Tab-separated table of C-alpha atoms in Angstrom:
chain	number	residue	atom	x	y	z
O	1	UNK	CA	0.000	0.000	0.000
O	2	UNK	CA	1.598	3.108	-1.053
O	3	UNK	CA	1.823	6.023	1.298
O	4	UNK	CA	2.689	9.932	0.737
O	5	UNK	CA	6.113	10.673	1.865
O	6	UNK	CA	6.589	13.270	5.113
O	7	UNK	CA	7.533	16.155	2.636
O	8	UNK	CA	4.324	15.153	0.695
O	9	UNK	CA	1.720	14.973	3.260
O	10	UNK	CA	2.845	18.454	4.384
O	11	UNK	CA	2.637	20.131	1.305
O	12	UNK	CA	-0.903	18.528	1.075
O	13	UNK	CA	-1.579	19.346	4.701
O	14	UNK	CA	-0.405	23.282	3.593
O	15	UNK	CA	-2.736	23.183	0.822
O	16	UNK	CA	-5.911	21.949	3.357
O	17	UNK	CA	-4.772	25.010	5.612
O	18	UNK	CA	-4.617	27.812	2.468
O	19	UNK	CA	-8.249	25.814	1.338
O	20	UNK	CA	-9.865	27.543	4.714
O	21	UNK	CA	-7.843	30.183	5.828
O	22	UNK	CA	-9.698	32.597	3.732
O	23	UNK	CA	-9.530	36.864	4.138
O	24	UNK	CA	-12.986	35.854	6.886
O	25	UNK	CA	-10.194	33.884	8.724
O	26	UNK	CA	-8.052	37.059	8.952
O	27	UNK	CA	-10.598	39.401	10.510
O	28	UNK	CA	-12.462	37.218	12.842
O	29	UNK	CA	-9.776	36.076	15.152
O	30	UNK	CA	-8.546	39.911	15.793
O	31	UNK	CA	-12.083	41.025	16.118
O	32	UNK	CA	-12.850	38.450	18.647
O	33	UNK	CA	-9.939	39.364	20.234
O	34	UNK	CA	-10.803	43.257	20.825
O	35	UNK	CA	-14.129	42.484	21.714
O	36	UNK	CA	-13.533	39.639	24.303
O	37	UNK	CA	-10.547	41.767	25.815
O	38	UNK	CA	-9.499	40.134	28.860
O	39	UNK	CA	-11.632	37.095	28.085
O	40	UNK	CA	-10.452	36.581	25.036
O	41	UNK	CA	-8.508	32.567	25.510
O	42	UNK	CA	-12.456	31.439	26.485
O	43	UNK	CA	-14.301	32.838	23.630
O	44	UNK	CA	-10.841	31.647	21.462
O	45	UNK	CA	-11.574	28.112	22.948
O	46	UNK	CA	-15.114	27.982	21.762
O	47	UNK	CA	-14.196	29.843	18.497
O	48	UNK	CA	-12.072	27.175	17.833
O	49	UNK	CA	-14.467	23.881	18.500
O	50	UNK	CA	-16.800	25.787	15.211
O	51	UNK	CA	-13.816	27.049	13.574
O	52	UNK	CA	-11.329	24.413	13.381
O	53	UNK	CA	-12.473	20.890	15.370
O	54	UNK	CA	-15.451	20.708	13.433
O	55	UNK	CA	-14.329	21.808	9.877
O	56	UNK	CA	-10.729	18.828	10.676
O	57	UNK	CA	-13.524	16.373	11.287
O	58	UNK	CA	-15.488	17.527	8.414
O	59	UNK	CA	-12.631	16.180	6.113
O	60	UNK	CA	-12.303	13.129	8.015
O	61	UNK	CA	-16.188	12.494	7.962
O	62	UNK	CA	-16.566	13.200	4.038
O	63	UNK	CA	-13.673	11.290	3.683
O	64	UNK	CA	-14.312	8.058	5.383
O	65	UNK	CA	-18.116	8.210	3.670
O	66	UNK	CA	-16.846	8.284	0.549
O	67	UNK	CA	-18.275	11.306	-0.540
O	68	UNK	CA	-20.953	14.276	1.013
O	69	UNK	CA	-24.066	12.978	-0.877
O	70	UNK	CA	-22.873	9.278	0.480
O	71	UNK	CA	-22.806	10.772	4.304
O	72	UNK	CA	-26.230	12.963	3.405
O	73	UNK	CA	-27.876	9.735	2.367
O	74	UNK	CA	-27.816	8.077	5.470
O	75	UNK	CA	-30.489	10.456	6.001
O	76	UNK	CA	-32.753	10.228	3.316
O	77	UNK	CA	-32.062	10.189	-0.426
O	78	UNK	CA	-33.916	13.649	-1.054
O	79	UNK	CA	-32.495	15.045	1.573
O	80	UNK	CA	-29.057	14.066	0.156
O	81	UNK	CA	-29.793	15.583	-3.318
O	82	UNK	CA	-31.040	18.808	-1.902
O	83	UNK	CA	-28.927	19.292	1.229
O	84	UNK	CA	-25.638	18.584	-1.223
O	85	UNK	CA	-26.125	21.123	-3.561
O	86	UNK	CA	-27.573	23.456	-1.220
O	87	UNK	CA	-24.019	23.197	0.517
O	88	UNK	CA	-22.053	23.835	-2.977
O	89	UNK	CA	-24.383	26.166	-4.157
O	90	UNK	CA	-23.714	28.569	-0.764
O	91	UNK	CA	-20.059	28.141	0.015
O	92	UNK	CA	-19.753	28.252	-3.753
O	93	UNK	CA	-20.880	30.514	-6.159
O	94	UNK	CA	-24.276	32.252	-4.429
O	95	UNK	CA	-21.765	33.213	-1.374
O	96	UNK	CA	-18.884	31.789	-0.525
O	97	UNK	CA	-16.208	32.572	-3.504
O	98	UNK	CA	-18.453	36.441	-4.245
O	99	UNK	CA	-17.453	36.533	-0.871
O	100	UNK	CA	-13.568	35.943	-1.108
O	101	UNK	CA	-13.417	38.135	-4.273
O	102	UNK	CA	-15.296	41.020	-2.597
O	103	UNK	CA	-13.524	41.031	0.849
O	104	UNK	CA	-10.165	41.617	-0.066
O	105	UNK	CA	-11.148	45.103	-2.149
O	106	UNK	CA	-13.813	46.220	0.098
O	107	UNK	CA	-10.889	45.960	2.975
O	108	UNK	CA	-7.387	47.048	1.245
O	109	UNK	CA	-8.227	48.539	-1.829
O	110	UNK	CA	-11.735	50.481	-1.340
O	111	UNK	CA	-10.223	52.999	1.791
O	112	UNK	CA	-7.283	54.189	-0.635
O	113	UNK	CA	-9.045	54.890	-4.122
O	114	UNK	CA	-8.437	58.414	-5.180
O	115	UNK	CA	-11.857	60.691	-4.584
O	116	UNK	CA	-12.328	60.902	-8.744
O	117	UNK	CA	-12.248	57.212	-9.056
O	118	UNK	CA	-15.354	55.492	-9.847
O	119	UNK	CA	-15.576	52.626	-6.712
O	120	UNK	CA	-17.943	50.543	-9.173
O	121	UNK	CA	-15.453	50.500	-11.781
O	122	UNK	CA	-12.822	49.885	-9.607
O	123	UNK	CA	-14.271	46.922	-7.809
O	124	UNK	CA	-15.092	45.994	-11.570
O	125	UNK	CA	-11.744	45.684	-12.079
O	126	UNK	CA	-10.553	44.347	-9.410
O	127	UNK	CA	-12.818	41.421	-9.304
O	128	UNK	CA	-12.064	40.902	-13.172
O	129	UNK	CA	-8.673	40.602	-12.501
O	130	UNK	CA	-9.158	38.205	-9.369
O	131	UNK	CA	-10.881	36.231	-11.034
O	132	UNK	CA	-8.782	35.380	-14.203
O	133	UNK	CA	-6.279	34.271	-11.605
O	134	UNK	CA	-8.500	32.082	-9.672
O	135	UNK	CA	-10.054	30.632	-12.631
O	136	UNK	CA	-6.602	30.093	-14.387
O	137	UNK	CA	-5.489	28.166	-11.382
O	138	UNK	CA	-8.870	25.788	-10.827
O	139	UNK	CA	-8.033	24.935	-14.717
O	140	UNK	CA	-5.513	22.227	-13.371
O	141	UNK	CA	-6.847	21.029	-9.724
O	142	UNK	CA	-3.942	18.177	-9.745
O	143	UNK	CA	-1.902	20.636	-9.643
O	144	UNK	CA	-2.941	22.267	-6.588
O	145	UNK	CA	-0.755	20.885	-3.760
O	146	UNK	CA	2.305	21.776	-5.981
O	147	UNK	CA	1.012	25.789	-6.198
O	148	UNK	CA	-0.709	26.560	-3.599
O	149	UNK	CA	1.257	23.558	-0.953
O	150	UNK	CA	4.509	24.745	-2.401
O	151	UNK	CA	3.918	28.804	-3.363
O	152	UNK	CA	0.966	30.442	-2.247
O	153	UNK	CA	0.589	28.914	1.450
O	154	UNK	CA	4.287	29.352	2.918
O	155	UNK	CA	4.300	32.912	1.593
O	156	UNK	CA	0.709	33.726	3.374
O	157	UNK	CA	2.205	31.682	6.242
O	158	UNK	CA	5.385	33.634	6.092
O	159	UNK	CA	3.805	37.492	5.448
O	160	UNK	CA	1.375	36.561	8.626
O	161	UNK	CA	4.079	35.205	10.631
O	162	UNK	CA	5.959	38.988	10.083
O	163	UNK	CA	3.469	40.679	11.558
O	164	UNK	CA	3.243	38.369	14.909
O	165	UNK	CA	7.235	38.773	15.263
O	166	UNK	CA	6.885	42.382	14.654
O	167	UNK	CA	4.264	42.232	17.828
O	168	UNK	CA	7.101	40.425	19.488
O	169	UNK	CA	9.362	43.228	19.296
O	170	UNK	CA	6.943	46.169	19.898
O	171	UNK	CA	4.173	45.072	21.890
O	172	UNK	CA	1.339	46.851	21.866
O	173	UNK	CA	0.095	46.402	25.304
O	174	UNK	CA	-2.353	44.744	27.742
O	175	UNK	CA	-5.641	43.434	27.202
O	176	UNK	CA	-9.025	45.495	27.258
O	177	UNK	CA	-12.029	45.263	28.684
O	178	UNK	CA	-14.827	42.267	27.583
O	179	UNK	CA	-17.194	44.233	25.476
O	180	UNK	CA	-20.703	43.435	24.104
O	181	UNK	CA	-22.208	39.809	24.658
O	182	UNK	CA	-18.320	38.917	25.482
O	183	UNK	CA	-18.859	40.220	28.975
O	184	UNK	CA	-21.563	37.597	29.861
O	185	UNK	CA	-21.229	35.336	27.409
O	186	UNK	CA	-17.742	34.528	25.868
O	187	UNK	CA	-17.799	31.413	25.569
O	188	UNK	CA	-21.493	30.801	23.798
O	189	UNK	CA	-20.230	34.291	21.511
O	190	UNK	CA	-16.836	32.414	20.370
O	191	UNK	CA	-18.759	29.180	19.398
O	192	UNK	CA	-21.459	31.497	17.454
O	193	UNK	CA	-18.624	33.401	15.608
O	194	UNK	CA	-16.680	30.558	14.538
O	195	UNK	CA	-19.858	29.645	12.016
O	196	UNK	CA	-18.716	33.237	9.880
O	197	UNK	CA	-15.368	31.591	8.989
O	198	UNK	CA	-18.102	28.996	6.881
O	199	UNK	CA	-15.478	26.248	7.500
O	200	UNK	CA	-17.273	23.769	8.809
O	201	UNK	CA	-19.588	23.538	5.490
O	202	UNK	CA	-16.405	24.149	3.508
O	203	UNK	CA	-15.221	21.429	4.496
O	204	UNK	CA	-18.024	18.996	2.998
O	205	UNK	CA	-16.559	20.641	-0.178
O	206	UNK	CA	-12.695	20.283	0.249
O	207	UNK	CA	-13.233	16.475	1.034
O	208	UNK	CA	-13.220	15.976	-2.874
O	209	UNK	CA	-10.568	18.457	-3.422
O	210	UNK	CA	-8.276	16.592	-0.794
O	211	UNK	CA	-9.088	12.849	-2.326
O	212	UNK	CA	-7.954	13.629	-5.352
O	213	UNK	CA	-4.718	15.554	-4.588
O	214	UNK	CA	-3.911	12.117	-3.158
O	215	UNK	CA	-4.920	10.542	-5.723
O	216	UNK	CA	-2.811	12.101	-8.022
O	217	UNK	CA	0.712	11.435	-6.316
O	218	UNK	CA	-0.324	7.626	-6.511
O	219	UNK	CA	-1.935	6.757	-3.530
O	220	UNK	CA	-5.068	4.410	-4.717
O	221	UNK	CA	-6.452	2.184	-2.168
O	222	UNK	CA	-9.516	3.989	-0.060
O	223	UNK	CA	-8.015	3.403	3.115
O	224	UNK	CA	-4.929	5.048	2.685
O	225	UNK	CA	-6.558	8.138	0.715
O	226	UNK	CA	-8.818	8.022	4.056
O	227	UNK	CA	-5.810	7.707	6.574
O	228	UNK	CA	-3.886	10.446	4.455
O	229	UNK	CA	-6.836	12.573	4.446
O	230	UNK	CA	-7.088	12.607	8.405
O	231	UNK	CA	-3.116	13.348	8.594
O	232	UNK	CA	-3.670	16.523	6.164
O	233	UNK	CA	-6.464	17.792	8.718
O	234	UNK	CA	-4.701	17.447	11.674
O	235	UNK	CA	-1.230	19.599	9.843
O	236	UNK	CA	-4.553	21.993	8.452
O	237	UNK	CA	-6.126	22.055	12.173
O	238	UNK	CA	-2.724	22.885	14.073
O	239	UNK	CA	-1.774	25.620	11.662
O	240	UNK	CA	-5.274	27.300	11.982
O	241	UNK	CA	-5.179	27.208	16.064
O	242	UNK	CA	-1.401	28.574	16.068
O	243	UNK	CA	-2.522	31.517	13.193
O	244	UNK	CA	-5.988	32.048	15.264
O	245	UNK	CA	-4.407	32.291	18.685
O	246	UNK	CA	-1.948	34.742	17.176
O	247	UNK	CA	-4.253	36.969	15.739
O	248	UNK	CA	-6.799	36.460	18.751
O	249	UNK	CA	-4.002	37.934	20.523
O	250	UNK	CA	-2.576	40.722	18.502
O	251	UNK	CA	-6.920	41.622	18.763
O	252	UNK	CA	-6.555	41.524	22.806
O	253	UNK	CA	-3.971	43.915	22.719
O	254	UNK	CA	-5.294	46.063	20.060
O	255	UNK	CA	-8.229	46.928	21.918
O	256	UNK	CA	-6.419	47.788	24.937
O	257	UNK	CA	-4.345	50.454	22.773
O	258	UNK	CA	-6.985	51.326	20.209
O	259	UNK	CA	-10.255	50.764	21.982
O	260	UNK	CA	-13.446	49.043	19.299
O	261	UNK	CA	-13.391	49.548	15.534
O	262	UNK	CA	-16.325	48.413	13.414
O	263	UNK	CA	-14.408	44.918	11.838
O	264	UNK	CA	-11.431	42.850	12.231
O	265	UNK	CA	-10.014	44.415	9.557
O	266	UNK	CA	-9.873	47.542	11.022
O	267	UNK	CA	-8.601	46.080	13.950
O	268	UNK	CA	-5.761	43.987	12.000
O	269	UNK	CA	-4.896	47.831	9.903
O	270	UNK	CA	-4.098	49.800	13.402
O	271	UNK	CA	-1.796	46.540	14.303
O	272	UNK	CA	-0.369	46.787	11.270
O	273	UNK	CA	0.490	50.430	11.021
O	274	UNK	CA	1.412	50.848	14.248
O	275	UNK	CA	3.785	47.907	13.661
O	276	UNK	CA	5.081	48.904	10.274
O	277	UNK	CA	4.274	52.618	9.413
O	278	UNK	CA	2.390	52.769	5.983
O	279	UNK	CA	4.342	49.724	4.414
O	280	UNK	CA	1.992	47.744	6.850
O	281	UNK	CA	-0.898	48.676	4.886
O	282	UNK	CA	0.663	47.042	1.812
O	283	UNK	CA	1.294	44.239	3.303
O	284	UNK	CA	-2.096	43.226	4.788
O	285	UNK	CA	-2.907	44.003	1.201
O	286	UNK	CA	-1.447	41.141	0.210
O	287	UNK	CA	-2.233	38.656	3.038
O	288	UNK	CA	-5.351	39.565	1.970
O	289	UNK	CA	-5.582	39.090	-0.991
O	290	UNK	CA	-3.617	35.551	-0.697
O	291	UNK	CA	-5.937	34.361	1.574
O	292	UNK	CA	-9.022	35.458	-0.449
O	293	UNK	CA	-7.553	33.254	-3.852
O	294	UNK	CA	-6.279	30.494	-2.393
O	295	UNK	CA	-9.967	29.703	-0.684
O	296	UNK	CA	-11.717	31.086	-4.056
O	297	UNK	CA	-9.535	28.494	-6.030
O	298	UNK	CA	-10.342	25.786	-3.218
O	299	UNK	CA	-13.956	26.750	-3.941
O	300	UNK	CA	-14.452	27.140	-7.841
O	301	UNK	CA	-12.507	23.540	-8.120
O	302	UNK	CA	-14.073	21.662	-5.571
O	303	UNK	CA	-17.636	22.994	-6.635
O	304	UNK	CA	-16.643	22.188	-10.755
O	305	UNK	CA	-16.097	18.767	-9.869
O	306	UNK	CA	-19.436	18.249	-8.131
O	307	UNK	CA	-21.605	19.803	-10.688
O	308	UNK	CA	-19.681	18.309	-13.259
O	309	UNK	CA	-20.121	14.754	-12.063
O	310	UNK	CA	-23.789	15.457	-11.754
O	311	UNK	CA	-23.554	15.504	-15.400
O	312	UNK	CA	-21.705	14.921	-18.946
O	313	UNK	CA	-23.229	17.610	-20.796
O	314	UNK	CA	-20.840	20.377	-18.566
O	315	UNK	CA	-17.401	19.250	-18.534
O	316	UNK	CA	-14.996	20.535	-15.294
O	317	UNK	CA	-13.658	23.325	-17.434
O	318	UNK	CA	-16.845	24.605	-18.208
O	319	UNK	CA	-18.203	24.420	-14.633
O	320	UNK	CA	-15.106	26.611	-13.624
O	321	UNK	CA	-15.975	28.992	-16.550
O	322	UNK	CA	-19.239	29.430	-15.309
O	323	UNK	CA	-18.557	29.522	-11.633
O	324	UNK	CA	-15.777	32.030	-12.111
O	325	UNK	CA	-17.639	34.036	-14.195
O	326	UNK	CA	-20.839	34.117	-12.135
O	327	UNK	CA	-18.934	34.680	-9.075
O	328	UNK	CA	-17.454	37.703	-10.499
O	329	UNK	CA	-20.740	39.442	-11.278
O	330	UNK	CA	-21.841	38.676	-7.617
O	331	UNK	CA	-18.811	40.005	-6.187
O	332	UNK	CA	-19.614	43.244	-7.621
O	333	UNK	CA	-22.932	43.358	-5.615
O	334	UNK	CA	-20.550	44.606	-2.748
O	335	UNK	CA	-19.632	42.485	0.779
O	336	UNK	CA	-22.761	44.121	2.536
O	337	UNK	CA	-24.967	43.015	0.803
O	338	UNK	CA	-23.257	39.256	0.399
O	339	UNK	CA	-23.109	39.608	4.084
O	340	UNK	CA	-26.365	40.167	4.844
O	341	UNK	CA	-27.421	37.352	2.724
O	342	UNK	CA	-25.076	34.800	4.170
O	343	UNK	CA	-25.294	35.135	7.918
O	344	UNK	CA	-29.043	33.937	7.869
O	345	UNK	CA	-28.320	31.108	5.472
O	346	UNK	CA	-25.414	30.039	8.108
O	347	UNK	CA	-27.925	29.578	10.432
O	348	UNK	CA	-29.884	27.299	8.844
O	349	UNK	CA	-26.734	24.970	7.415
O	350	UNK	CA	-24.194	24.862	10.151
O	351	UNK	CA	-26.297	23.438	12.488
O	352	UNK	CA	-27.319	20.469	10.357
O	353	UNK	CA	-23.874	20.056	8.598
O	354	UNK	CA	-22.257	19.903	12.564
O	355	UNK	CA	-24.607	17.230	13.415
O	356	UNK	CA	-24.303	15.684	10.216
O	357	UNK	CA	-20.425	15.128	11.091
O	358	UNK	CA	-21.069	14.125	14.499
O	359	UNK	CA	-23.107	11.608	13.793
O	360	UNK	CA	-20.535	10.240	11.040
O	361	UNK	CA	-17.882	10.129	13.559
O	362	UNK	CA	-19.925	7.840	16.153
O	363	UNK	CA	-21.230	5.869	13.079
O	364	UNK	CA	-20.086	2.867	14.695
O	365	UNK	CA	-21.924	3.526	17.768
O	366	UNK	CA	-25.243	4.198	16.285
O	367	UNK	CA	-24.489	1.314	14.058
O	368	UNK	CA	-25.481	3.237	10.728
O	369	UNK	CA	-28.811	3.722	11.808
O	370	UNK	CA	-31.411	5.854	9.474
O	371	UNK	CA	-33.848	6.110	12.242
O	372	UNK	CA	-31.008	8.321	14.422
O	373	UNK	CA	-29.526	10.278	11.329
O	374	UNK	CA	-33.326	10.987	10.536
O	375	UNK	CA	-34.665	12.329	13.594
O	376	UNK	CA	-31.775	13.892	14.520
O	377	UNK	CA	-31.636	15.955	11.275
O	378	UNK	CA	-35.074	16.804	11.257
O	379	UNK	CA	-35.335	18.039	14.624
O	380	UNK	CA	-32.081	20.143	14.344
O	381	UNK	CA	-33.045	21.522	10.628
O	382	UNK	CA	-36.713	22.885	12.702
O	383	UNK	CA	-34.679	24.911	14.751
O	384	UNK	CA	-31.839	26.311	12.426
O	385	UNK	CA	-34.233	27.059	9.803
O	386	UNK	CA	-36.247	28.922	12.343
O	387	UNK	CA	-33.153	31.224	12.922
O	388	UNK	CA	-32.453	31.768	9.369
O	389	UNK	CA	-35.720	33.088	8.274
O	390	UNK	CA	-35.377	35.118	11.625
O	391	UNK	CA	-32.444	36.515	10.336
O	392	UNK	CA	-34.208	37.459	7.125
O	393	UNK	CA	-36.942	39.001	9.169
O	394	UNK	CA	-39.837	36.505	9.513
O	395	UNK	CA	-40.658	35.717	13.080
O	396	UNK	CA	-41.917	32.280	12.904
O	397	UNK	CA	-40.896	30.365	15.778
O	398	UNK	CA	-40.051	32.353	19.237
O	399	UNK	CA	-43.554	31.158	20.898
O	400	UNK	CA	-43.165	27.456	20.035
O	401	UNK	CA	-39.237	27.602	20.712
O	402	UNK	CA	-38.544	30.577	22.647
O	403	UNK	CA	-38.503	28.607	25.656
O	404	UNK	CA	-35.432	26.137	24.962
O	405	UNK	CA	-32.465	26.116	26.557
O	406	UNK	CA	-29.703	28.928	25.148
O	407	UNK	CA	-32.383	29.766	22.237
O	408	UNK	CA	-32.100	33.341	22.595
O	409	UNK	CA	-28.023	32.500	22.723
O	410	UNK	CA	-28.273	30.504	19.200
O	411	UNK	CA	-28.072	27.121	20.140
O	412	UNK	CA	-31.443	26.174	20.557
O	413	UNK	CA	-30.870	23.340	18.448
O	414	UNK	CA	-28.314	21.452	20.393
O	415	UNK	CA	-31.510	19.750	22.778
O	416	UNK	CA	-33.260	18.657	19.552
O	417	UNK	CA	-30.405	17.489	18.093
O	418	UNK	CA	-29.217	15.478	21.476
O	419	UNK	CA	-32.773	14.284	22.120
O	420	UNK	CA	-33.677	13.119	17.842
O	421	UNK	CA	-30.044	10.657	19.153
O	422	UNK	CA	-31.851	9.303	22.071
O	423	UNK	CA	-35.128	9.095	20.232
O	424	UNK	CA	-33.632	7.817	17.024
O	425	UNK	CA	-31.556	4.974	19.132
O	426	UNK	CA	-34.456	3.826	21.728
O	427	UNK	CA	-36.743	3.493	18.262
O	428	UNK	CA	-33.764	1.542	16.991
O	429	UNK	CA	-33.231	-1.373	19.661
O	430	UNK	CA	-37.039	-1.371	20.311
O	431	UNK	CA	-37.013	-2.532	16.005
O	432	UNK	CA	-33.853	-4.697	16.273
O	433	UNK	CA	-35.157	-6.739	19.766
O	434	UNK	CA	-39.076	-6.837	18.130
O	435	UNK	CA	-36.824	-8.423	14.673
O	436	UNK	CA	-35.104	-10.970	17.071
O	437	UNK	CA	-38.128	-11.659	18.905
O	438	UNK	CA	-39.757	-12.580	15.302
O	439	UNK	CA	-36.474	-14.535	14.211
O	440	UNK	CA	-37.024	-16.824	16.885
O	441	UNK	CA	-40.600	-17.241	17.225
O	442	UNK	CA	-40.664	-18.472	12.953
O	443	UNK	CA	-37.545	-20.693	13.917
């Protein structure tokens, strides 16, 4: 059985970490930071179960199911079809990648255009040029561990690691204060924030992405593609805590110098500056912008391979056309507007796509059983869907839910969810005893 060699698997594991550390990645940990202040390393802790634990076993789950739709069908079969392209179509091109090609001008580029310049032709622009890169590099997606493992990750890695030595040498202070729900709530916050970085439902994606960068450098047999798969995530998972404690950090002390500003990239711009004079501007321009392609390029492959296996009459190329080309227009709707689209729709998805993965990972336990991925599904998909169409502004559900525990805190699902397990397995060895009972009595 072959098996990747060391230097391999951690160009493959770089190429996992570039897939989700995206320009949301850069803000949120240094926002989180400023607003949690002094209890920052207990919203980080939560932050990190949504934002990294969850998306690592992701990869792991898809992987050892062979596939998203294979996992989503130990629901239900429609609920597979329509739950797996709902997941490409919103990490992909209806939010995710408009999302990574509007975030990097909207941050770096937008504050520094001259007054006579248009901003609609510039973001235009911009997002044309973007684009063409992105798309050129989805063209070849076995070719992705060698320029984005090799190139594009260790210089990210490298321009982000600048700025934490540079924080070494001129600290910027202590902590501040807890601020907004962080003073009473850090911990329920951190867990809520880390659904923004959309990792976890990335990570249904990459699964596909990761399989057959393996692939490729000769590794056949399923279980080893599996067992490499898990070794990427872990490399992925420990350079996303290290980067996200960092930044968390560098956010902790910001606040205690500068006090709140309206987004993490604010927050990361004062570090930067006050690190690094103007240059620093320029170079968060580029971490940016490194971060944003990397995870669009992630995106536009590992969606062209889904669509195009859903059918011959599209070839790969011609989904990456499209989704490139789509995303572009999109992108020029502005991050606002993106964002206001995207935070309800992440609270109808994570939920389910976190349970989803849990209940892979104790597949064993359950023993595969429909009954528990059923109930479990339905009664956490209630609840989340509930919150999204709150966040679009239709009130639906507060009377009949209002009373569960941490509703008002987001998680009103989790009780659902843990009681459609205990539900789904009592209904299960009540069936399997009753089909013994019968085995015996027509021997």
């Amino acid at each position: 059985m072959k098996k990747l060699s060391r230097k391999d698997l951690l160009f493959l594991g770089l190429m996992l970490f570039s897939l989700f550390f995206g320009a949301g990645n850069l803000i949120f940990p240094p926002f989180l930071g400023q607003s949690a202040g002094d209890k920052v390393w207990i919203a980080l802790g939560a932050f990190l179960i949504t934002a990294v634990g969850f998306p690592i076993l992701g990869v792991i789950a898809v992987a050892k199911s062979g596939g998203l739709e294979k996992l989503a069908r130990r629901v239900n079969p429609l609920f597979a079809s329509v739950f797996t392209v709902l997941i490409y179509l919103s990490i992909g091109p209806c939010l995710g990648i408009p999302r990574a090609g509007s975030l990097p001008f909207e941050m770096v580029v937008s504050p520094y255009l001259p007054s006579h310049m248009s901003e609609t032709i510039a973001r235009l622009l911009f997002t044309l040029v973007f684009f063409s890169v992105a798309y050129w590099l989805s063209l070849s997606p076995t070719k992705l561990v060698d320029r984005m493992g090799k190139v594009l990750t260790p210089t990210l890695l490298t321009l982000i690691f600048v700025i934490v030595i540079g924080a070494f040498f001129k600290p910027l202070g202590s902590y501040g204060e807890a601020t907004g729900a962080y003073v009473n709530s850090p911990f329920v916050t951190g867990f809520l924030e880390g659904y923004l970085t959309m990792d976890t439902i990335a990570a249904l994606n990459f699964g596909i992405v990761i399989a057959l960068a393996i692939k490729t450098k000769g590794v056949k047999e399923e279980k080893a593609v599996v067992s490499t798969s898990i070794k990427a995530g872990f490399i992925a998972g420990g350079l996303l805590v290290l980067i996200y404690a960092a930044l968390a950090h560098l956010g902790a002390t910001s606040g205690g110098r500068f006090g709140e500003t309206a987004n993490g990239a604010v927050t990361l711009t004062n570090v930067t500056t006050y690190l690094f004079g103007k240059p620093g501007a320029v170079l968060l321009a580029v971490i940016f912008t490194l971060a944003c392609l990397t995870t669009s390029v992630g995106l536009i492959s590992s969606c062209s391979q889904y669509f195009a296996s859903l059918s011959d009459k599209i070839s790969y190329k011609g989904w990456v056309r499209i989704l490139a080309l789509s995303s572009m227009i999109l992108a020029n709707m502005g991050l606002t507007k993106i964002l206001s689209i995207s935070v309800p729709v992440l609270d109808m998805i994570y939920p389910i796509a976190i349970m989803l993965i849990v209940l892979a990972m104790v597949d064993k336990f359950i023993k595969g059983s429909r009954i528990v991925y059923s109930l479990t599904i339905l009664f956490t998909g209630v609840v989340s869907v509930i919150y999204g169409l709150k966040g679009f502004g239709i009130e639906l559900g507060d009377k009949i839910f209002g009373n569960l525990p941490l509703y008002t805190e987001g998680l009103g699902w989790l009780v659902p969810a843990i009681l459609g397990i205990v539900l789904g397995l009592i209904i299960s060895a009540i069936k399997e005893k009753s089909q013994i009972t019968e085995e015996i009595v027509n021997e």
